[in-house]
Short mmCIF file of C-alpha atoms and ligand atoms in Angstrom, two decimals:
data_model
loop_
_atom_site.label_atom_id
_atom_site.label_comp_id
_atom_site.label_asym_id
_atom_site.label_seq_id
_atom_site.Cartn_x
_atom_site.Cartn_y
_atom_site.Cartn_z
CA MET A 21 116.56 114.07 142.04
CA THR A 22 114.43 111.72 144.11
CA LEU A 23 115.14 108.01 144.10
CA ASN A 24 112.61 105.28 144.74
CA ASN A 25 114.66 103.53 147.41
CA THR A 26 111.77 101.57 148.87
CA CYS A 27 111.25 97.94 147.88
CA GLU A 28 107.63 98.57 146.84
CA PRO A 29 106.66 97.09 143.47
CA ILE A 30 106.72 99.94 140.95
CA LEU A 31 103.00 99.64 139.97
CA LYS A 32 101.65 98.67 143.39
CA GLY A 33 97.88 99.13 143.68
CA GLN A 34 97.38 100.15 140.06
CA ARG A 35 94.78 98.53 137.81
CA ALA A 36 95.74 97.64 134.24
CA LEU A 37 93.82 96.34 131.24
CA VAL A 38 95.77 94.57 128.48
CA THR A 39 93.88 93.86 125.27
CA GLY A 40 94.76 90.64 123.46
CA ALA A 41 96.48 89.26 126.57
CA SER A 42 95.70 85.59 125.86
CA SER A 43 98.75 85.15 123.62
CA GLY A 44 102.21 86.35 122.63
CA ILE A 45 103.22 89.90 123.52
CA GLY A 46 100.00 90.71 125.43
CA SER A 47 100.37 87.73 127.73
CA ALA A 48 104.01 88.64 128.51
CA ILE A 49 103.01 92.27 129.20
CA ALA A 50 100.18 91.17 131.51
CA LYS A 51 102.52 88.95 133.54
CA ALA A 52 105.18 91.67 133.77
CA LEU A 53 102.65 94.29 134.93
CA ALA A 54 101.42 91.83 137.58
CA MET A 55 104.98 91.18 138.75
CA ALA A 56 105.35 94.96 139.06
CA GLY A 57 102.36 95.02 141.43
CA ALA A 58 99.38 95.83 139.18
CA LYS A 59 96.07 93.99 139.03
CA VAL A 60 95.53 93.01 135.42
CA VAL A 61 92.53 92.40 133.16
CA ILE A 62 93.35 89.71 130.60
CA ASN A 63 91.23 90.67 127.58
CA TYR A 64 90.73 88.14 124.80
CA ALA A 65 88.43 87.54 121.83
CA GLY A 66 88.33 83.78 121.20
CA GLY A 67 91.02 82.15 123.35
CA ALA A 68 89.16 81.67 126.65
CA ASP A 69 91.36 78.76 127.77
CA ARG A 70 94.57 80.62 126.98
CA ALA A 71 93.30 83.72 128.80
CA GLN A 72 92.43 81.62 131.84
CA ALA A 73 95.93 80.09 131.79
CA VAL A 74 97.43 83.61 131.93
CA VAL A 75 95.14 84.48 134.88
CA GLU A 76 96.24 81.32 136.69
CA ALA A 77 99.94 81.97 136.01
CA ILE A 78 99.58 85.45 137.53
CA GLN A 79 97.67 84.11 140.53
CA ALA A 80 100.29 81.38 141.04
CA GLY A 81 102.89 84.15 141.34
CA GLY A 82 100.81 85.91 144.01
CA GLY A 83 99.26 88.47 141.67
CA GLU A 84 95.66 89.42 140.87
CA ALA A 85 94.05 89.05 137.44
CA MET A 86 90.73 88.40 135.75
CA ALA A 87 89.85 87.46 132.18
CA ILE A 88 87.23 89.45 130.23
CA ARG A 89 86.08 88.54 126.72
CA ALA A 90 85.50 91.49 124.40
CA ASP A 91 86.07 92.07 120.70
CA VAL A 92 87.93 95.40 120.77
CA SER A 93 86.36 96.43 117.47
CA ARG A 94 82.86 96.32 119.00
CA GLU A 95 81.85 99.49 120.85
CA ASP A 96 79.26 97.76 123.05
CA GLU A 97 81.69 95.01 124.09
CA VAL A 98 84.48 97.49 124.88
CA GLU A 99 82.12 99.63 126.99
CA ALA A 100 80.93 96.52 128.87
CA MET A 101 84.54 95.43 129.52
CA PHE A 102 85.49 98.79 131.03
CA ALA A 103 82.25 98.87 133.07
CA GLN A 104 83.04 95.42 134.50
CA THR A 105 86.65 96.38 135.29
CA ILE A 106 85.60 99.58 137.09
CA ALA A 107 82.76 97.82 138.93
CA THR A 108 85.18 95.13 140.15
CA TRP A 109 88.32 97.12 140.96
CA GLY A 110 86.94 100.65 141.43
CA SER A 111 88.79 102.29 138.53
CA ILE A 112 91.58 101.76 135.99
CA ASP A 113 95.06 103.33 135.81
CA ILE A 114 96.81 101.72 132.82
CA LEU A 115 95.57 100.69 129.37
CA ILE A 116 97.75 98.60 127.06
CA ASN A 117 96.29 98.60 123.52
CA ASN A 118 97.83 95.38 122.25
CA ALA A 119 95.19 93.30 120.44
CA GLY A 120 95.98 92.96 116.77
CA LEU A 121 96.07 90.63 113.80
CA GLN A 122 97.21 90.28 110.19
CA LYS A 123 95.18 89.33 107.10
CA ASP A 124 97.86 89.40 104.43
CA ALA A 125 97.34 89.66 100.66
CA PRO A 126 98.84 91.53 97.72
CA LEU A 127 97.02 94.80 97.11
CA VAL A 128 95.24 93.61 93.97
CA GLU A 129 93.98 90.46 95.72
CA MET A 130 92.99 92.02 99.04
CA SER A 131 89.26 91.99 99.69
CA LEU A 132 87.46 94.90 101.31
CA ALA A 133 86.62 92.54 104.18
CA GLU A 134 90.35 91.81 104.79
CA TRP A 135 91.17 95.53 104.68
CA GLN A 136 88.29 96.45 106.99
CA LYS A 137 88.84 93.69 109.56
CA VAL A 138 92.46 94.71 110.18
CA LEU A 139 91.59 98.42 110.40
CA ASP A 140 88.65 97.66 112.72
CA ILE A 141 90.70 95.63 115.22
CA ASN A 142 94.18 97.20 114.99
CA LEU A 143 93.13 100.87 114.77
CA THR A 144 89.46 101.37 115.72
CA GLY A 145 89.91 98.91 118.60
CA GLN A 146 92.68 101.11 120.03
CA PHE A 147 90.47 104.20 119.61
CA LEU A 148 87.50 102.62 121.41
CA CYS A 149 89.62 101.36 124.34
CA SER A 150 91.59 104.63 124.64
CA ARG A 151 88.37 106.67 124.71
CA ALA A 152 86.86 104.48 127.42
CA ALA A 153 90.06 104.60 129.51
CA ALA A 154 90.50 108.37 129.10
CA ARG A 155 86.90 109.04 130.19
CA GLU A 156 87.57 107.15 133.44
CA PHE A 157 90.99 108.79 133.99
CA LEU A 158 89.44 112.26 133.53
CA GLN A 159 86.45 111.75 135.79
CA ARG A 160 88.66 110.25 138.57
CA GLY A 161 91.74 112.50 138.30
CA VAL A 162 95.16 112.00 139.87
CA VAL A 163 95.46 109.72 142.90
CA PRO A 164 98.90 110.72 144.24
CA GLU A 165 99.33 107.52 146.27
CA LEU A 166 99.17 105.52 143.02
CA SER A 167 100.82 107.64 140.32
CA ASN A 168 101.86 111.17 139.36
CA VAL A 169 99.30 111.15 136.55
CA ALA A 170 95.62 110.28 136.15
CA GLY A 171 96.36 107.48 133.70
CA LYS A 172 98.68 105.93 131.17
CA ILE A 173 97.86 104.59 127.70
CA ILE A 174 100.40 102.51 125.77
CA CYS A 175 99.66 101.62 122.16
CA ILE A 176 101.41 98.55 120.76
CA SER A 177 102.22 99.54 117.20
CA SER A 178 104.90 98.00 114.92
CA VAL A 179 108.05 98.93 113.02
CA HIS A 180 105.60 98.93 110.11
CA ASP A 181 104.27 102.26 111.32
CA ILE A 182 107.31 103.63 109.44
CA ILE A 183 108.62 100.72 107.32
CA PRO A 184 106.36 100.12 104.30
CA TRP A 185 105.45 96.40 103.96
CA ALA A 186 104.49 95.00 100.56
CA GLY A 187 101.72 92.44 100.79
CA HIS A 188 100.45 93.88 104.09
CA VAL A 189 98.87 97.21 103.11
CA ASN A 190 96.02 96.82 105.62
CA TYR A 191 98.37 96.04 108.52
CA ALA A 192 100.96 98.74 107.75
CA THR A 193 98.21 101.33 107.29
CA SER A 194 96.61 100.37 110.61
CA LYS A 195 99.94 100.82 112.43
CA GLY A 196 100.67 104.12 110.69
CA GLY A 197 97.26 105.23 111.94
CA VAL A 198 98.08 104.10 115.47
CA SER A 199 101.18 106.29 115.40
CA MET A 200 99.28 109.49 114.56
CA MET A 201 96.36 108.60 116.84
CA MET A 202 98.78 108.10 119.73
CA LYS A 203 100.53 111.47 119.18
CA THR A 204 97.24 113.33 118.82
CA MET A 205 95.81 111.76 121.98
CA ALA A 206 99.05 112.55 123.83
CA GLN A 207 98.89 116.22 122.79
CA GLU A 208 95.21 116.49 123.74
CA LEU A 209 95.49 114.70 127.09
CA ALA A 210 98.87 115.87 128.45
CA PRO A 211 97.37 119.02 130.07
CA ARG A 212 94.83 116.75 131.78
CA ARG A 213 97.64 114.65 133.35
CA ILE A 214 97.34 111.60 131.10
CA ARG A 215 100.38 110.13 129.33
CA VAL A 216 100.04 108.35 125.97
CA ASN A 217 102.94 106.54 124.30
CA ALA A 218 103.58 103.71 121.84
CA ILE A 219 105.91 100.76 121.59
CA SER A 220 106.79 99.56 118.11
CA PRO A 221 108.11 96.00 118.22
CA GLY A 222 110.34 94.58 115.52
CA ALA A 223 110.19 90.82 114.88
CA ILE A 224 109.10 89.10 118.10
CA LYS A 225 108.61 85.33 118.42
CA THR A 226 104.83 84.88 118.77
CA PRO A 227 102.06 82.96 116.97
CA ILE A 228 101.37 85.98 114.68
CA ASN A 229 104.58 85.46 112.65
CA THR A 230 105.59 81.80 113.15
CA ALA A 231 106.42 81.34 109.47
CA ALA A 232 109.09 84.06 109.67
CA TRP A 233 111.26 82.25 112.27
CA MET A 234 110.09 78.62 112.57
CA THR A 235 112.70 77.03 110.25
CA PRO A 236 116.46 77.78 110.38
CA GLU A 237 116.27 79.02 106.77
CA ALA A 238 113.43 81.45 107.54
CA GLU A 239 115.17 82.69 110.68
CA ALA A 240 118.46 83.25 108.81
CA GLU A 241 116.61 85.42 106.25
CA LEU A 242 114.88 87.34 109.02
CA LEU A 243 118.15 87.97 110.88
CA LYS A 244 119.49 89.85 107.84
CA LEU A 245 116.93 92.55 108.73
CA ILE A 246 117.97 92.75 112.41
CA PRO A 247 121.32 94.38 113.24
CA ALA A 248 121.26 92.87 116.76
CA ARG A 249 121.15 89.44 115.04
CA ARG A 250 118.50 87.91 117.26
CA VAL A 251 114.74 87.65 116.98
CA GLY A 252 113.03 89.42 119.86
CA GLU A 253 111.13 87.74 122.70
CA PRO A 254 107.79 88.92 124.18
CA ASP A 255 109.64 89.81 127.40
CA ASP A 256 111.70 92.40 125.48
CA ILE A 257 108.42 94.27 124.89
CA ALA A 258 107.05 93.56 128.37
CA ARG A 259 110.04 95.16 130.15
CA ALA A 260 109.74 98.34 128.07
CA THR A 261 106.00 98.45 128.76
CA VAL A 262 106.46 98.32 132.55
CA TRP A 263 108.83 101.30 132.33
CA LEU A 264 106.44 103.33 130.17
CA ALA A 265 103.55 102.49 132.52
CA SER A 266 105.46 103.62 135.62
CA ASP A 267 106.31 107.04 137.02
CA ASP A 268 109.95 106.33 136.06
CA SER A 269 108.94 107.63 132.60
CA ASP A 270 106.90 110.51 134.06
CA TYR A 271 108.17 113.15 131.58
CA VAL A 272 107.68 110.91 128.53
CA THR A 273 104.55 111.40 126.46
CA GLY A 274 103.76 111.19 122.75
CA VAL A 275 106.79 109.08 121.87
CA THR A 276 107.17 105.80 120.03
CA LEU A 277 109.79 103.52 121.54
CA TYR A 278 111.17 101.17 118.88
CA VAL A 279 112.06 97.84 120.51
CA ASP A 280 113.38 96.15 117.41
CA GLY A 281 117.06 95.16 117.68
CA GLY A 282 117.81 97.96 115.22
CA MET A 283 115.38 96.88 112.47
CA THR A 284 114.53 100.52 111.76
CA LEU A 285 118.23 101.42 111.20
CA TYR A 286 118.13 100.66 107.44
CA PRO A 287 120.19 97.42 107.84
CA GLY A 288 120.60 97.19 104.03
CA PHE A 289 123.06 100.11 104.34
CA ASP A 290 125.37 98.42 106.85
CA GLN A 291 128.09 97.90 104.23
CA GLY A 292 127.91 101.50 102.99
CA GLY A 293 125.56 102.55 100.22
P1 LIG B 9 99.27 86.98 118.80
O1 LIG B 9 100.14 86.06 119.58
O2 LIG B 9 98.60 86.48 117.58
O3 LIG B 9 98.18 87.60 119.81
C1 LIG B 9 97.15 88.42 119.36
C2 LIG B 9 96.21 88.71 120.51
O4 LIG B 9 95.20 89.62 120.03
C3 LIG B 9 95.49 87.47 121.03
O5 LIG B 9 95.44 87.53 122.44
C4 LIG B 9 94.08 87.61 120.45
O6 LIG B 9 93.08 87.07 121.29
C5 LIG B 9 93.95 89.12 120.42
N1 LIG B 9 92.89 89.56 119.53
C6 LIG B 9 92.76 89.37 118.19
N2 LIG B 9 91.64 89.95 117.74
C7 LIG B 9 91.03 90.51 118.82
C8 LIG B 9 89.84 91.25 119.01
N3 LIG B 9 89.01 91.53 117.98
N4 LIG B 9 89.52 91.68 120.25
C9 LIG B 9 90.33 91.38 121.29
N5 LIG B 9 91.48 90.70 121.18
C10 LIG B 9 91.81 90.26 119.95
O7 LIG B 9 100.08 88.27 118.31
P2 LIG B 9 101.30 89.12 118.95
O8 LIG B 9 102.46 88.90 118.10
O9 LIG B 9 101.40 88.88 120.41
O10 LIG B 9 100.79 90.60 118.66
C11 LIG B 9 100.37 91.50 119.67
C12 LIG B 9 100.48 92.91 119.12
O11 LIG B 9 101.86 93.17 118.80
C13 LIG B 9 99.69 93.17 117.83
O12 LIG B 9 99.10 94.45 117.88
C14 LIG B 9 100.75 93.09 116.75
O13 LIG B 9 100.41 93.85 115.61
C15 LIG B 9 101.94 93.69 117.48
N6 LIG B 9 103.23 93.36 116.90
C16 LIG B 9 103.72 92.08 116.92
C17 LIG B 9 104.96 91.82 116.35
C18 LIG B 9 105.57 90.45 116.35
O14 LIG B 9 106.65 90.27 115.73
N7 LIG B 9 105.00 89.46 117.01
C19 LIG B 9 105.68 92.84 115.75
C20 LIG B 9 105.15 94.13 115.73
C21 LIG B 9 103.93 94.38 116.31
P3 LIG B 9 92.38 85.64 121.01
O15 LIG B 9 93.48 84.62 120.89
O16 LIG B 9 91.51 85.44 122.16
O17 LIG B 9 91.65 85.79 119.72
#
């Protein structure tokens, strides 16, 4: 066994792109990757000011970051974002597919537009960014000074890739799709020295789900679904992401890491069943 007994930051010199990094989980991941030594692209769609604030927070901590606007569901915008990243920093080593949203409605009231928008951003967006990243990883190959592999892709999914979710058929379907897309990409790319994994968060305090934890009553209901009896924080996801992006997880590919306080442990059965 070899130990990393230097004091070098674990991702020193690597270049990362985090989609949807202007808010919530993406912003925490971007800051954590920067603290671990990576340069980070802060992708956003509409929140230019919030993206700039993340860039400035990283710079204030001595890190390097730049904001790039791109709608991840638009092929031309994704291609332009990767071209700008590679032109500026030479290449890319880590992709975090995080951008996502909800457009909730009961099945019989859901419009085709609500279905399509969520699939386009949550699933097709991850496909477009993964394809662009993998093309660059493959043409560049392994750079041993940076990492044991040519690149890492981490897909932010959800516990709803396995827990059905009434009233959210578009969202749950998009995350189920992310799960199979991730495993298929991992199988296809492992021989080419690219690792692909997913993180499935449980309930994390971010703007996407404010209603679920904002009042004490709502939070008490939510905690019934979480054996650890606390709502997660964006940093819970960020710490797991740094590990999956580093060579410390070098033999890990094609897995989904559930960071959910036990939400996927069928908490309704905790008194027997
Ligand atoms: P959030 O705070 O609402 O942040 C969503 C981010 O996605 C924002 O930065 C937003 O950018 C970006 N985004 C939305 N549409 C985009 C597009 N078309 N192109 C590029 N970026 C776009 O949500 P969050 O809770 O951090 O969620 C992040 C990810 O975690 C999502 O994939 C979500 O499904 C997943 N997740 C969250 C939870 C949770 O409990 N919070 C649980 C499970 C999974 P702009 O602000 O610039 O539009």
